[in-house]
Amino acid sequence: MERISAGPHYATYKIGDLTVTSLRDGYVDMPVRRLRQPGDKPFGDDLPPQVPLFDGALRLSVNAFAIDDGEDITLIDTGSSNAWHPTMGFLPQALSEANIAVDRIRTVAFTHTHLDHIQGIILPDGGDGFPRLSRLLVPRAELDMFRSVARLSRFRDRAQPLDPGQHLNANIEAIAASGHEIGHTCFRVTSGGETLLVWGDLVHAPSLQFDRPEVAWEFDADQEQARTTRLQILARATDNGWCVAGAHLDSPGVGRVFRTETGFRFEPL
């Protein structure tokens, strides 16, 4: 997998016959207490020194990923539009910088239904983010959660269930990754003998959770399951030599995972 172009809000890679673009929706600053040790214990003075803070807060990048097979583009996650912090909502700018025409995005698939992943299907002015959208895929276990979001009500009946093992097309397969949310889903992208795993919110704080994957996130629906899933998927990606792409890895959020004596480490591409 090779990076072929980049700008302030995007980076584009070639993987086999596909083009994959990381799109930076922005960032969000979160309190350190969101990080949880086993037993739901927050950090205090014991926060490891390798964790960078910005005015005392954790800074999480927010990334979406576009997969172009030469005909249509599948977009995994859409950012937050204007539904949360003003430091987010730059997906339209990222698409423009990457020269991706929104009319070519025909499929949108969500890793899960938290607002920083789903709200970007509607623009800040209320218009459709993707006017030629023909397929909107939501993890089956979270369909009701998606349909309960008032701002997205006009998409309620358009949402289709997404199941583990389902193939979105010849190159993209959904993989179960529950824990952070009940239907949390990864997407395995393959072409030309190469694999990229787009893993959503498997890791929130890359400076810590690769080295200490037992550290969870306060908003994990099931912290213990999230820990188990993170360990399993980190091992699977490492042992198979897959590249990975994360919604909250530092932008552009694409790289490889390697084992260390005590955990894992991430190397960006």
Coordinates of C-alpha atoms in Angstrom, one line a residue:
M1 CA 0.0 0.0 0.0
E2 CA 1.5 3.3 -1.1
R3 CA 0.6 7.0 -0.5
I4 CA 0.2 8.8 -3.8
S5 CA -1.0 12.2 -2.8
A6 CA -2.0 14.3 0.3
G7 CA -3.2 17.6 1.5
P8 CA -4.4 19.3 4.7
H9 CA -7.5 17.3 5.0
Y10 CA -6.8 14.1 3.0
A11 CA -4.3 11.5 2.0
T12 CA -4.8 9.0 -0.9
Y13 CA -3.3 5.5 -1.2
K14 CA -3.2 2.8 -3.8
I15 CA -4.0 -0.7 -2.8
G16 CA -4.0 -3.1 -5.7
D17 CA -6.5 -1.8 -8.2
L18 CA -8.3 0.4 -5.7
T19 CA -7.8 4.0 -4.5
V20 CA -8.4 4.6 -0.8
T21 CA -8.6 8.2 0.5
S22 CA -8.5 9.2 4.2
L23 CA -10.7 12.2 4.7
R24 CA -10.2 14.4 7.8
D25 CA -13.4 15.6 9.3
G26 CA -11.5 17.4 12.0
Y27 CA -10.8 16.7 15.6
V28 CA -12.4 16.7 19.0
D29 CA -10.8 17.3 22.4
M30 CA -12.0 15.0 25.2
P31 CA -11.3 14.8 28.9
V32 CA -8.6 12.4 30.1
R33 CA -11.2 10.6 32.2
R34 CA -12.6 9.1 29.1
L35 CA -9.7 6.6 29.2
R36 CA -10.6 3.7 31.5
Q37 CA -8.3 1.1 33.1
P38 CA -9.7 -2.3 33.9
G39 CA -12.5 -2.0 36.5
D40 CA -13.7 1.2 34.8
K41 CA -11.0 3.1 36.6
P42 CA -10.0 6.5 35.2
F43 CA -6.5 7.8 35.1
G44 CA -5.2 10.5 37.5
D45 CA -1.6 11.2 38.2
D46 CA -0.8 7.8 36.7
L47 CA -1.5 8.9 33.1
P48 CA 1.5 7.6 31.1
P49 CA 3.8 10.4 30.0
Q50 CA 3.6 9.4 26.3
V51 CA 0.0 10.6 26.1
P52 CA 0.0 14.1 24.5
L53 CA -2.4 16.6 26.0
F54 CA -3.8 19.8 24.5
D55 CA -4.8 22.2 27.3
G56 CA -5.2 19.2 29.5
A57 CA -7.4 17.2 27.0
L58 CA -7.0 14.3 24.7
R59 CA -7.2 15.3 21.0
L60 CA -8.9 12.7 18.8
S61 CA -8.6 13.0 15.0
V62 CA -11.9 12.2 13.2
N63 CA -11.4 10.4 9.9
A64 CA -13.6 8.8 7.2
F65 CA -12.4 6.6 4.3
A66 CA -13.4 6.6 0.6
I67 CA -12.8 3.4 -1.4
D68 CA -12.8 3.9 -5.2
D69 CA -12.9 0.9 -7.5
G70 CA -12.9 3.0 -10.7
E71 CA -16.7 3.0 -11.1
D72 CA -18.3 3.9 -7.8
I73 CA -17.0 5.1 -4.4
T74 CA -17.9 3.5 -1.1
L75 CA -17.6 5.9 1.9
I76 CA -17.0 4.4 5.3
D77 CA -18.3 6.8 8.0
T78 CA -19.2 10.5 7.3
G79 CA -18.0 12.6 10.2
S80 CA -20.2 14.9 12.3
S81 CA -21.3 17.8 9.9
N82 CA -22.4 20.6 12.3
A83 CA -23.9 18.3 14.9
W84 CA -21.1 18.4 17.5
H85 CA -17.9 20.5 17.9
P86 CA -17.0 23.3 15.6
T87 CA -13.6 21.7 15.1
M88 CA -15.3 19.0 13.1
G89 CA -17.4 18.9 9.9
F90 CA -14.7 19.4 7.3
L91 CA -15.6 16.3 5.3
P92 CA -16.9 18.3 2.3
Q93 CA -13.7 20.3 2.2
A94 CA -11.6 17.1 2.4
L95 CA -13.6 15.6 -0.5
S96 CA -13.0 18.8 -2.5
E97 CA -9.3 18.8 -1.7
A98 CA -9.0 15.1 -2.8
N99 CA -11.0 15.8 -6.0
I100 CA -13.7 13.4 -5.1
A101 CA -17.0 14.3 -6.6
V102 CA -19.8 13.6 -4.2
D103 CA -22.0 12.4 -7.0
R104 CA -19.7 9.3 -7.3
I105 CA -20.4 8.2 -3.8
R106 CA -23.2 5.7 -4.2
T107 CA -22.7 3.6 -1.0
V108 CA -22.2 4.9 2.6
A109 CA -21.5 2.3 5.3
F110 CA -21.2 3.0 9.0
T111 CA -18.9 1.3 11.4
H112 CA -21.4 2.3 14.1
T113 CA -24.0 4.9 14.8
H114 CA -22.2 7.4 17.1
L115 CA -22.8 11.0 15.9
D116 CA -19.2 11.6 14.8
H117 CA -19.7 8.9 12.2
I118 CA -23.2 9.3 10.8
Q119 CA -24.2 13.0 10.8
G120 CA -22.2 13.9 7.7
I121 CA -24.8 12.5 5.4
I122 CA -26.6 15.8 5.9
L123 CA -24.7 19.1 5.2
P124 CA -24.8 22.0 7.7
D125 CA -27.3 23.8 5.4
G126 CA -29.6 20.7 5.6
G127 CA -29.0 19.4 2.2
D128 CA -28.0 15.9 1.3
G129 CA -24.3 15.3 1.6
F130 CA -24.4 12.6 -1.2
P131 CA -27.2 13.3 -3.6
R132 CA -26.8 10.1 -5.6
L133 CA -26.6 7.8 -2.6
S134 CA -28.3 4.5 -3.5
R135 CA -27.2 2.3 -0.5
L136 CA -27.0 3.3 3.1
L137 CA -25.7 0.4 5.3
V138 CA -26.1 0.4 9.1
P139 CA -25.0 -2.4 11.4
R140 CA -28.2 -4.4 12.0
A141 CA -27.9 -4.3 15.8
E142 CA -27.9 -0.5 15.6
L143 CA -30.7 0.1 13.0
D144 CA -33.1 1.3 15.7
M145 CA -30.5 3.6 17.1
F146 CA -29.9 5.2 13.7
R147 CA -33.6 5.5 13.0
S148 CA -34.1 7.3 16.3
V149 CA -31.9 10.2 15.3
A150 CA -34.3 13.1 14.6
R151 CA -31.9 15.1 12.4
L152 CA -31.6 12.0 10.1
S153 CA -35.2 11.1 9.9
R154 CA -35.5 11.4 6.2
F155 CA -33.0 8.5 5.9
R156 CA -34.9 6.3 8.3
D157 CA -36.5 4.1 5.7
R158 CA -33.5 4.1 3.4
A159 CA -31.2 2.5 5.9
Q160 CA -30.4 -1.2 5.1
P161 CA -29.1 -3.7 7.6
L162 CA -25.4 -4.6 7.5
D163 CA -24.3 -8.0 8.9
P164 CA -20.8 -9.5 9.6
G165 CA -19.5 -11.4 6.6
Q166 CA -21.6 -9.4 4.2
H167 CA -19.7 -8.3 1.1
L168 CA -20.4 -4.7 0.0
N169 CA -18.8 -5.5 -3.3
A170 CA -16.0 -7.7 -4.6
N171 CA -13.4 -5.9 -2.5
I172 CA -15.1 -5.0 0.8
E173 CA -16.3 -7.3 3.5
A174 CA -17.9 -6.4 6.9
I175 CA -16.3 -8.0 10.0
A176 CA -17.8 -8.1 13.4
A177 CA -16.0 -5.9 16.0
S178 CA -18.5 -5.4 18.8
G179 CA -17.6 -3.8 22.1
H180 CA -17.3 -0.1 21.5
E181 CA -20.9 -0.4 20.3
I182 CA -23.2 -3.3 20.0
G183 CA -23.0 -3.5 16.2
H184 CA -19.5 -2.0 15.8
T185 CA -18.1 -3.2 12.4
C186 CA -14.8 -3.2 10.6
F187 CA -14.3 -3.4 6.9
R188 CA -11.7 -5.6 5.2
V189 CA -10.7 -4.1 1.9
T190 CA -8.7 -6.4 -0.5
S191 CA -7.2 -6.0 -3.9
G192 CA -4.1 -7.2 -5.7
G193 CA -3.1 -9.5 -2.8
E194 CA -3.1 -6.5 -0.3
T195 CA -5.5 -5.9 2.6
L196 CA -6.6 -2.8 4.5
L197 CA -8.7 -3.1 7.6
V198 CA -10.8 0.0 8.2
W199 CA -11.6 -0.5 11.9
G200 CA -13.7 2.4 13.1
D201 CA -13.3 3.1 16.8
L202 CA -11.1 0.1 17.8
V203 CA -8.5 2.6 19.1
H204 CA -9.3 6.1 20.5
A205 CA -5.9 7.1 22.0
P206 CA -3.2 5.7 19.7
S207 CA -0.4 7.0 22.0
L208 CA -1.6 4.6 24.7
Q209 CA -3.9 1.9 23.5
F210 CA -1.4 0.1 21.1
D211 CA 1.1 -0.2 24.0
R212 CA -1.7 -0.9 26.5
P213 CA -4.7 -2.4 24.6
E214 CA -6.4 -3.2 27.9
V215 CA -7.2 0.6 28.3
A216 CA -10.8 1.1 27.3
W217 CA -13.0 4.2 26.6
E218 CA -15.7 5.5 28.8
F219 CA -18.2 5.5 25.9
D220 CA -17.6 1.8 25.1
A221 CA -20.9 0.1 25.3
D222 CA -19.1 -2.9 26.8
Q223 CA -15.6 -2.2 28.0
E224 CA -14.6 -5.8 28.5
Q225 CA -15.9 -6.8 25.1
A226 CA -14.1 -3.8 23.6
R227 CA -10.8 -4.9 25.2
T228 CA -11.2 -8.4 23.9
T229 CA -12.1 -7.3 20.4
R230 CA -9.2 -4.8 20.3
L231 CA -6.7 -7.5 21.3
Q232 CA -8.1 -10.0 18.7
I233 CA -8.1 -7.5 15.8
L234 CA -4.7 -6.1 16.6
A235 CA -3.3 -9.6 16.6
R236 CA -5.2 -10.5 13.4
A237 CA -3.9 -7.4 11.6
T238 CA -0.4 -7.9 12.8
D239 CA -0.1 -11.6 12.1
N240 CA -1.6 -11.2 8.6
G241 CA 0.5 -8.1 7.7
W242 CA -2.6 -6.1 7.0
C243 CA -2.6 -2.3 6.8
V244 CA -5.1 -0.6 9.1
A245 CA -7.1 2.6 9.0
G246 CA -8.7 4.1 12.1
A247 CA -11.4 6.8 12.6
H248 CA -9.4 8.2 15.6
L249 CA -5.8 7.4 14.7
D250 CA -3.9 10.7 14.1
S251 CA -4.8 11.9 10.6
P252 CA -4.5 10.4 8.0
G253 CA -4.8 7.4 10.3
V254 CA -3.4 4.7 8.0
G255 CA -0.5 2.4 8.8
R256 CA 0.7 -0.9 10.0
V257 CA 0.7 -2.6 13.4
F258 CA 3.6 -4.5 14.9
R259 CA 4.0 -6.6 18.0
T260 CA 6.3 -5.4 20.9
E261 CA 7.4 -7.3 24.0
T262 CA 4.4 -6.1 25.9
G263 CA 1.8 -5.0 23.4
F264 CA 1.7 -3.4 19.9
R265 CA 3.0 -0.4 18.1
F266 CA 1.6 1.6 15.1
E267 CA 3.7 2.9 12.2
P268 CA 1.9 5.4 9.9
L269 CA 2.2 5.1 6.1

